[in-house]
PDB file of C-alpha atoms and ligand atoms in Angstrom:
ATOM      1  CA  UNK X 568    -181.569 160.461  71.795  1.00 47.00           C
ATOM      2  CA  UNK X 569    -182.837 161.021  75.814  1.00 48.00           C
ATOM      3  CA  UNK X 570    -179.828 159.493  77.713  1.00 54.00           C
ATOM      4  CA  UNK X 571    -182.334 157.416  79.184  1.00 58.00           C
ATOM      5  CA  UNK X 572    -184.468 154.553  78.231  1.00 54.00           C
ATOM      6  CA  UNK X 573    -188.090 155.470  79.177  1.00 48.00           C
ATOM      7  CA  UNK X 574    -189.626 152.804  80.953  1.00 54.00           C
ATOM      8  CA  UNK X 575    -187.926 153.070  84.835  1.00 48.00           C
ATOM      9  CA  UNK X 576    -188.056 148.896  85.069  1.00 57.00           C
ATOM     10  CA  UNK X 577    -186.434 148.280  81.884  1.00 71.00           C
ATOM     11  CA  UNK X 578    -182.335 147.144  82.837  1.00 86.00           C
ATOM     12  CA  UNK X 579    -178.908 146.670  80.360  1.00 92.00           C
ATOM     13  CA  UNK X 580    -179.581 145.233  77.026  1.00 93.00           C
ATOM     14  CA  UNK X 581    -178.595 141.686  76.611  1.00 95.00           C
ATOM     15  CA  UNK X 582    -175.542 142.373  74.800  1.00 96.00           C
ATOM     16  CA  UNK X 583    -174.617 145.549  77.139  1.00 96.00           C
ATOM     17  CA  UNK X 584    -175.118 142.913  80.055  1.00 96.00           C
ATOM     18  CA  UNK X 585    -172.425 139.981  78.034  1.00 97.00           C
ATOM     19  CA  UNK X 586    -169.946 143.017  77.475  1.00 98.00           C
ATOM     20  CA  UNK X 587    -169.755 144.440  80.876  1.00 98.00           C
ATOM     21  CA  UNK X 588    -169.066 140.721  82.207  1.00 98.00           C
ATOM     22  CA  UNK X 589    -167.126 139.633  79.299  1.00 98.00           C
ATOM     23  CA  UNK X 590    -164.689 142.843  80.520  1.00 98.00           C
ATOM     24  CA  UNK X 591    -164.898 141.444  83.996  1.00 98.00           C
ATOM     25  CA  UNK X 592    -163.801 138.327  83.207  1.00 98.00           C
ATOM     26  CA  UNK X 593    -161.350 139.842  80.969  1.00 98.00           C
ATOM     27  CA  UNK X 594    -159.424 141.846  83.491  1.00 98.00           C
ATOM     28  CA  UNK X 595    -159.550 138.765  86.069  1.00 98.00           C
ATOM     29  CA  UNK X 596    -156.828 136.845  83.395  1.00 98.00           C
ATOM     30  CA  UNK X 597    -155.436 139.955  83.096  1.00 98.00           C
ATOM     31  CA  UNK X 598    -154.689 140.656  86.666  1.00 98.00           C
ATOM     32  CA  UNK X 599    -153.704 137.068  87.331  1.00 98.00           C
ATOM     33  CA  UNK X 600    -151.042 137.259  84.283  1.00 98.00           C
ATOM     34  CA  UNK X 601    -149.654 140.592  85.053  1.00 98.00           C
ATOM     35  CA  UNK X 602    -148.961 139.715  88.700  1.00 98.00           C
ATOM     36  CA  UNK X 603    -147.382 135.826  87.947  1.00 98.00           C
ATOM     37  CA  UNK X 604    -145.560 136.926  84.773  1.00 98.00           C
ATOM     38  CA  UNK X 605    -141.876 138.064  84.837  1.00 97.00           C
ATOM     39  CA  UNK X 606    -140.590 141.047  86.009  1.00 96.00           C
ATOM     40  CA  UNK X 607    -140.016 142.854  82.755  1.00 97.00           C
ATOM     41  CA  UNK X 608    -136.009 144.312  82.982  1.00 94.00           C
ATOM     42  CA  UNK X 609    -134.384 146.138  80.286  1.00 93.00           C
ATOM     43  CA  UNK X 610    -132.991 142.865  78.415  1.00 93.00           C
ATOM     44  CA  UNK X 611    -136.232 140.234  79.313  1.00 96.00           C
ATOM     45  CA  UNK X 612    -137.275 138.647  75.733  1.00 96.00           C
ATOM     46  CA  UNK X 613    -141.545 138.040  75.928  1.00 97.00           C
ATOM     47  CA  UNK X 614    -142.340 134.686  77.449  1.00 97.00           C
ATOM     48  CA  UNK X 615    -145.165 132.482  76.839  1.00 97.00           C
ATOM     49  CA  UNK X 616    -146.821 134.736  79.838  1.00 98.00           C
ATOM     50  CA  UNK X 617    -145.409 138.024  78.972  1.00 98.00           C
ATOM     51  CA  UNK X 618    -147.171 137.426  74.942  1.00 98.00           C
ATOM     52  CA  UNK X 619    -150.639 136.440  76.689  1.00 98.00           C
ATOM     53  CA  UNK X 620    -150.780 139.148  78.968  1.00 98.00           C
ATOM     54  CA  UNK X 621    -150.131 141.619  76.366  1.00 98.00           C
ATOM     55  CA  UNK X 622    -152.434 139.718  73.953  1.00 98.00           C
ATOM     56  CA  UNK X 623    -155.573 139.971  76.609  1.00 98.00           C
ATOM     57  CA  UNK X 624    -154.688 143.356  77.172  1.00 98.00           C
ATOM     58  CA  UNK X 625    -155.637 144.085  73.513  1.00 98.00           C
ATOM     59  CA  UNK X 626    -158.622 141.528  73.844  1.00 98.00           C
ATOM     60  CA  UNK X 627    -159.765 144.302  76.641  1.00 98.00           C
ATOM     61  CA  UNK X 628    -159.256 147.024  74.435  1.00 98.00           C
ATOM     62  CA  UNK X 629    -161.320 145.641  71.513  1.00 98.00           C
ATOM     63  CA  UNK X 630    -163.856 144.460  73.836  1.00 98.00           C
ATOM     64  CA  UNK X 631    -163.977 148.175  75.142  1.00 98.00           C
ATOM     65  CA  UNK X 632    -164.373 149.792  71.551  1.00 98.00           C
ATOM     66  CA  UNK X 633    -167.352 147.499  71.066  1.00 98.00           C
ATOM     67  CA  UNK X 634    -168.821 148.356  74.554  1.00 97.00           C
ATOM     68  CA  UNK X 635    -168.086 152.321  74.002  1.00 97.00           C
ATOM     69  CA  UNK X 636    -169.915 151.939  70.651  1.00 97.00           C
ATOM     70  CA  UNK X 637    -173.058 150.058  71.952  1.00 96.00           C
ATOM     71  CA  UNK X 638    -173.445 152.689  74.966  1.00 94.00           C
ATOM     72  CA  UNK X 639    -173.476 155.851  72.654  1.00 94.00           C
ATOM     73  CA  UNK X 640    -175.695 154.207  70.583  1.00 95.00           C
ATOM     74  CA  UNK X 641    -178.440 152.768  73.013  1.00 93.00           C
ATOM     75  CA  UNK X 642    -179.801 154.235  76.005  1.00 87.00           C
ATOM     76  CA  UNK X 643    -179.150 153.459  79.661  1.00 86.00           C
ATOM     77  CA  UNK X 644    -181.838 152.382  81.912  1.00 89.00           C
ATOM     78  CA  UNK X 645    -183.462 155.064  83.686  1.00 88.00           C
ATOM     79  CA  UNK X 646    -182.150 155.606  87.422  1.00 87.00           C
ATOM     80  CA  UNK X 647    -184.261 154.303  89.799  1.00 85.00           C
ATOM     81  CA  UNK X 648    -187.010 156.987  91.500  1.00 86.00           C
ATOM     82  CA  UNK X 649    -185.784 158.612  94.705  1.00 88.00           C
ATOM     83  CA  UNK X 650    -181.782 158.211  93.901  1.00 91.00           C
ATOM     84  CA  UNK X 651    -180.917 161.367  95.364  1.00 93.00           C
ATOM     85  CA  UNK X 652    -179.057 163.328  91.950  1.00 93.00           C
ATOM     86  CA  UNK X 653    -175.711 163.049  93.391  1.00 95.00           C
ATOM     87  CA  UNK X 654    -175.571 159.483  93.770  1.00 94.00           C
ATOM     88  CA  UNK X 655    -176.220 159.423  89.669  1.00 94.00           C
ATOM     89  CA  UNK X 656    -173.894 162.142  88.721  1.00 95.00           C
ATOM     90  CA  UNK X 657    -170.725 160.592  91.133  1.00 96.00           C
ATOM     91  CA  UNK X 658    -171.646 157.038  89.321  1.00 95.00           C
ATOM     92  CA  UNK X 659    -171.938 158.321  86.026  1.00 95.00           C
ATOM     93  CA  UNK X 660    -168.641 159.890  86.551  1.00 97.00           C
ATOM     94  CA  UNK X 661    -166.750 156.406  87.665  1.00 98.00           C
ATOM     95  CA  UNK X 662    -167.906 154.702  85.031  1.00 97.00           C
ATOM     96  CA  UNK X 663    -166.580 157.321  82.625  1.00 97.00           C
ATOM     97  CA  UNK X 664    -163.442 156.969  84.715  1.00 98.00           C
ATOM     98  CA  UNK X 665    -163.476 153.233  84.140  1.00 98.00           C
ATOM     99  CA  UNK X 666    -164.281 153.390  80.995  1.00 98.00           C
ATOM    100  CA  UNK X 667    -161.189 156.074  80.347  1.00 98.00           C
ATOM    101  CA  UNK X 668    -158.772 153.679  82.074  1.00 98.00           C
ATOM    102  CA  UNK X 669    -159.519 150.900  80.245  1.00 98.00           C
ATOM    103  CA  UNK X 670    -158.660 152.188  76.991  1.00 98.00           C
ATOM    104  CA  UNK X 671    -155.922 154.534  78.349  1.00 98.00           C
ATOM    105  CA  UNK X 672    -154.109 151.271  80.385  1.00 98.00           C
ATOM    106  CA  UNK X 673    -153.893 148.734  77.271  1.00 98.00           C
ATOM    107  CA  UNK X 674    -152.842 151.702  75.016  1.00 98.00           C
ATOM    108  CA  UNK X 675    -150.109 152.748  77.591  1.00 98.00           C
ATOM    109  CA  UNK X 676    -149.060 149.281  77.344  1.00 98.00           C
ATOM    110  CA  UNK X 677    -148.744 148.839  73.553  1.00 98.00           C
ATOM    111  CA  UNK X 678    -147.046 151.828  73.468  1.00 98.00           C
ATOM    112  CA  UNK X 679    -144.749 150.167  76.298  1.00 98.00           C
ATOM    113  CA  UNK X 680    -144.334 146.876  74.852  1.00 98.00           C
ATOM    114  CA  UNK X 681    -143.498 148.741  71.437  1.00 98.00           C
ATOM    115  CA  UNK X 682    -140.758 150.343  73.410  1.00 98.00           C
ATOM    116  CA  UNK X 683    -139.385 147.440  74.756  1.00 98.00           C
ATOM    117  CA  UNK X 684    -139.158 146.386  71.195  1.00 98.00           C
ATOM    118  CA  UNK X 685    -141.481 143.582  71.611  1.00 98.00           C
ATOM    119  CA  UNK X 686    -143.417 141.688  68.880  1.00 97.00           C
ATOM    120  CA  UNK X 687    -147.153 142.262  69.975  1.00 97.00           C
ATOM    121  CA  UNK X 688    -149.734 139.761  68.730  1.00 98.00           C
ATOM    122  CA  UNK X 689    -153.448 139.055  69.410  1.00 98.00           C
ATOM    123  CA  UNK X 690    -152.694 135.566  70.302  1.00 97.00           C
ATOM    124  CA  UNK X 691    -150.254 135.068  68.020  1.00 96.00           C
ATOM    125  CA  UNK X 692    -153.009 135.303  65.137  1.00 97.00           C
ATOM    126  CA  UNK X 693    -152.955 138.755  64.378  1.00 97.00           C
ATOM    127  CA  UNK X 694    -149.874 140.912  64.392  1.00 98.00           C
ATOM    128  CA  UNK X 695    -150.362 144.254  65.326  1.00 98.00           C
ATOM    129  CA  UNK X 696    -147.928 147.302  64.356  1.00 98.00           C
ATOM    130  CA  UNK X 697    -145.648 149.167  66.951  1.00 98.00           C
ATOM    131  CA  UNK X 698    -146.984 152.378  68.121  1.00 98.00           C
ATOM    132  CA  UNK X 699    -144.024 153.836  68.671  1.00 98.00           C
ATOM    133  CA  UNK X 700    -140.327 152.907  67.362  1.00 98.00           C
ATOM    134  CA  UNK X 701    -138.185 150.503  69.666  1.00 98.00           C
ATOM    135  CA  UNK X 702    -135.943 153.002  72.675  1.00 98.00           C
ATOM    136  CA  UNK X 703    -137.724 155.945  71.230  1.00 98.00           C
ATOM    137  CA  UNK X 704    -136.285 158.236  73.653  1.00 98.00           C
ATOM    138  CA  UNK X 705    -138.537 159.757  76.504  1.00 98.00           C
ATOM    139  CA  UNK X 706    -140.895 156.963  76.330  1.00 98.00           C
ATOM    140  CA  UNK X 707    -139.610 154.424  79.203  1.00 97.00           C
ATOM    141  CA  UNK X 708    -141.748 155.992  81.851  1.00 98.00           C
ATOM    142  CA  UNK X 709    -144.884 154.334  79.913  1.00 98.00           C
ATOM    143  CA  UNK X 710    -144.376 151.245  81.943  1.00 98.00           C
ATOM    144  CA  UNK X 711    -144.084 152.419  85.187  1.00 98.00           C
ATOM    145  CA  UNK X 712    -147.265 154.706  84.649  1.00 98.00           C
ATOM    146  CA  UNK X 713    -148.902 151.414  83.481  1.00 98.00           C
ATOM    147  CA  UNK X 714    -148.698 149.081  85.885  1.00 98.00           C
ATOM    148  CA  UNK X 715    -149.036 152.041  88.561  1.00 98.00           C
ATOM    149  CA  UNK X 716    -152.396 153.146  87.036  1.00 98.00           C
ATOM    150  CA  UNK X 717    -153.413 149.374  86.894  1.00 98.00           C
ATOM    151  CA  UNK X 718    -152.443 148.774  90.442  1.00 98.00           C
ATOM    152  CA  UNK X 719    -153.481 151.932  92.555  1.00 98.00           C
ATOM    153  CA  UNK X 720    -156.130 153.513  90.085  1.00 98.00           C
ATOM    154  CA  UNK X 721    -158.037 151.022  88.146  1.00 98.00           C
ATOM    155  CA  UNK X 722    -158.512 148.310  90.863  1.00 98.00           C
ATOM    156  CA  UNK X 723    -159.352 150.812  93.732  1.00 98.00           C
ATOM    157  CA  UNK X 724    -161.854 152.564  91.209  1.00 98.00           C
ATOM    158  CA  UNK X 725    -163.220 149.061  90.413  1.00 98.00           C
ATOM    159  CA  UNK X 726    -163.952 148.324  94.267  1.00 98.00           C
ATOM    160  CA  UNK X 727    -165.495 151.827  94.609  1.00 98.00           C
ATOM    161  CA  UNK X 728    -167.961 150.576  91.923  1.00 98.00           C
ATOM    162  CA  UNK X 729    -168.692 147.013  93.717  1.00 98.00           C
ATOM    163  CA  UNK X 730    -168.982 148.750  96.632  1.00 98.00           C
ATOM    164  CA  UNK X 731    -171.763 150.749  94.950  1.00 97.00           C
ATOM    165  CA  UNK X 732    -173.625 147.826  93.387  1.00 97.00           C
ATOM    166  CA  UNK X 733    -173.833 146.443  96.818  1.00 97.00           C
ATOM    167  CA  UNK X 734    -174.924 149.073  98.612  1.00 96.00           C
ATOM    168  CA  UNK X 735    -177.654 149.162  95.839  1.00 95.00           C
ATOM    169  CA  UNK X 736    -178.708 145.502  96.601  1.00 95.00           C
ATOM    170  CA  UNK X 737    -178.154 145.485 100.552  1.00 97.00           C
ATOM    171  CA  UNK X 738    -178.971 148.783 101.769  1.00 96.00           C
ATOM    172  CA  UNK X 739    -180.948 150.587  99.583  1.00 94.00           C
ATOM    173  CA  UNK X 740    -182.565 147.191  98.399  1.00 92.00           C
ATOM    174  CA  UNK X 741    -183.364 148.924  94.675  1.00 91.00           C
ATOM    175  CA  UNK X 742    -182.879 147.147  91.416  1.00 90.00           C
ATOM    176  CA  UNK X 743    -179.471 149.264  90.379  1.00 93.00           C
ATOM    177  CA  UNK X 744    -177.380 146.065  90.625  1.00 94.00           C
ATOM    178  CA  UNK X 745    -180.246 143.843  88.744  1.00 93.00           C
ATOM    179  CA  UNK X 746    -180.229 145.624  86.099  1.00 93.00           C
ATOM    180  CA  UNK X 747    -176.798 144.183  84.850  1.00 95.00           C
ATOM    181  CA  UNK X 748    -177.599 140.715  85.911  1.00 94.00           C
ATOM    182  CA  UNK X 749    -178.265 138.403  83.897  1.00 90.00           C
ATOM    183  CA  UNK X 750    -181.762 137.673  83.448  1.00 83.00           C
ATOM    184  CA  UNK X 751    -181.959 134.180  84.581  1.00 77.00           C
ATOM    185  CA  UNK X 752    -180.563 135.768  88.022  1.00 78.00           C
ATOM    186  CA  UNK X 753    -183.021 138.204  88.423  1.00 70.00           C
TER     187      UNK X 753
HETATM  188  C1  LIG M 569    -156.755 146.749  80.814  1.00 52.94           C
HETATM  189  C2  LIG M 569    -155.677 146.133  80.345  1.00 52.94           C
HETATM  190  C3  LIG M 569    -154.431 145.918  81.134  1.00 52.94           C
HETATM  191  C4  LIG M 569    -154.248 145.821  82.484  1.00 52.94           C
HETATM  192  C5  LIG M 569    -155.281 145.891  83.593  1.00 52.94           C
HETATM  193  C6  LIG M 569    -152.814 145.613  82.708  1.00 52.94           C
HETATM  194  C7  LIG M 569    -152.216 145.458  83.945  1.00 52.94           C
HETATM  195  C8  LIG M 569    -150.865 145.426  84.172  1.00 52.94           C
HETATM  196  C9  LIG M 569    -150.251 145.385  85.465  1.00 52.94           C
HETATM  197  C10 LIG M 569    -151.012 145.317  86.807  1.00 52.94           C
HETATM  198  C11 LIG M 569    -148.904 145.401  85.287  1.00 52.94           C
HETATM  199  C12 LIG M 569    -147.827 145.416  86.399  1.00 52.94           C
HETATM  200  C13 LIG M 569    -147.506 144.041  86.878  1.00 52.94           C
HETATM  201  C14 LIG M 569    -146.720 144.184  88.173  1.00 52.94           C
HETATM  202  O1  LIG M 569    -147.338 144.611  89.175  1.00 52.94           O
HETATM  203  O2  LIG M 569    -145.514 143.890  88.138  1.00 52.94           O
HETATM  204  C15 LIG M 569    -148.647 145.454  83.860  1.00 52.94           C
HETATM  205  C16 LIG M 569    -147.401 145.499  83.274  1.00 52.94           C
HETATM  206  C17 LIG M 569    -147.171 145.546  81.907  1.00 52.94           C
HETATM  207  N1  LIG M 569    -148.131 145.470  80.910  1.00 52.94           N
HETATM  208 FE1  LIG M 569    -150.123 145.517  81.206  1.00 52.94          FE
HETATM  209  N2  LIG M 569    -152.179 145.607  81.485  1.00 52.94           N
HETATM  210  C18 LIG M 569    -153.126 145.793  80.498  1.00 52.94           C
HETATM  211  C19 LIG M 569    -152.895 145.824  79.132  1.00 52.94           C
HETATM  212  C20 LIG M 569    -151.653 145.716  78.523  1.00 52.94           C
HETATM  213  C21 LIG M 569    -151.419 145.745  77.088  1.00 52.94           C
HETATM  214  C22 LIG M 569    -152.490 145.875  76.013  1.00 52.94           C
HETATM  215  C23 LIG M 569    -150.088 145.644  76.911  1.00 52.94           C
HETATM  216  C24 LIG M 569    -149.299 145.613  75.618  1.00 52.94           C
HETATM  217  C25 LIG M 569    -149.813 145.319  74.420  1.00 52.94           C
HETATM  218  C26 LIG M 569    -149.463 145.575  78.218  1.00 52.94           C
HETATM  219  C27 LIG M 569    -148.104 145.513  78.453  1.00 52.94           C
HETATM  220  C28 LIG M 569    -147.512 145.560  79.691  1.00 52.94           C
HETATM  221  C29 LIG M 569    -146.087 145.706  79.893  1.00 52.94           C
HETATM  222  C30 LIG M 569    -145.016 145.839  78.807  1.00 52.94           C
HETATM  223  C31 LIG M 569    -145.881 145.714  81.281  1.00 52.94           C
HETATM  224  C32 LIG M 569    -144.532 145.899  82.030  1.00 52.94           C
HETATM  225  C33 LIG M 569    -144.421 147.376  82.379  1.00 52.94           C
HETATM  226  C34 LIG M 569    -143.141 147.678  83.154  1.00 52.94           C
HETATM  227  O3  LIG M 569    -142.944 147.052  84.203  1.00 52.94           O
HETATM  228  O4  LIG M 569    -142.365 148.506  82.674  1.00 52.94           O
HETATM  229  N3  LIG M 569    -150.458 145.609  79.175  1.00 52.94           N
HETATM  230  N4  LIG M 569    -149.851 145.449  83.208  1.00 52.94           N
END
């Protein structure tokens, strides 16, 4: 299959366009959990806010599977003419880099949060299995490389890529950022 769809006005599928803003809504709980939830020491049991951020975390990552699926199995829209071949190498290569992150972040975390010992749930529903065995030794670093990668990697990466969509829109005034809208705001 071309990586491209064929016809240069076609945009995101429906469902690609309710994934990509499902995700965004996704990581906007997430963010707002994992910076009011407790500082995780040693000795801290889950809390109510501790569970939800780790169960949202695995909402992303499910999400993310789905998404990854759909992509390799439908074709993108076709870059707009003129967009100089750079510009659609560099923002293919974020959005692999997003894409990377957000299944290597919520993975680092389980394997964290299995660490720690902790009972990790999809809301409570579902119980999931430890991917590693609680104080496995040389494994405590996994936090620290979490929330460091979520707070200096993924967020600047994600402003590199709104920066991008609205340079599309404002400056070079082509339909990049439309194409991911949803249709009634087009
Ligand atoms: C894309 C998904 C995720 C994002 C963006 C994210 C983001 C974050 C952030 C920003 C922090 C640091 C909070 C601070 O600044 O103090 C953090 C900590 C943590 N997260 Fe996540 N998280 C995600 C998924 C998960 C998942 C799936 C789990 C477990 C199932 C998890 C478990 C943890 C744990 C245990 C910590 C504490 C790490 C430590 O301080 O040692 N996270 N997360």
């Amino acid at each position: 299959m071309p990586p491209f769809e064929t016809k240069p006005e076609a945009g995101y599928t429906p469902v690609a366009k309710a994934l990509h803003w499902l995700v965004v809504a996704l990581l906007f709980c997430q963010y707002a959990l994992a910076w009011t939830m407790p500082h995780m020491g040693r000795d801290t049991k889950p809390d109510r806010m501790i569970n939800l951020h780790l169960s949202f975390g695995l909402l992303i990552l499910l999400v993310l599977a789905i998404r990854l699926a759909w992509r390799w199995t439908h074709r993108e829209p076709t870059p707009p003419a003129g967009l100089p071949a750079w510009m659609v190498r560099s923002s293919r290569a974020i959005h692999y880099l997003l894409y990377g992150l957000l299944v290597l972040l919520p993975l680092l975390g389980w394997i964290n949060a299995s660490f720690r010992g902790f009972d990790v749930s999809l809301f409570g529903l579902l119980r999931l299995p430890p991917l590693i065995a609680a104080r496995t030794p040389g494994f405590a670093w996994t936090g620290d490389v979490h929330s460091l990668l979520s707070n200096y990697l993924l967020l600047p990466l994600a402003g590199l890529h709104i920066t991008a969509a609205l340079y599309h829109r404002l400056v070079r005034k082509d339909r990049v950022l439309e194409r991911m809208l949803p249709a009634a705001w087009t």
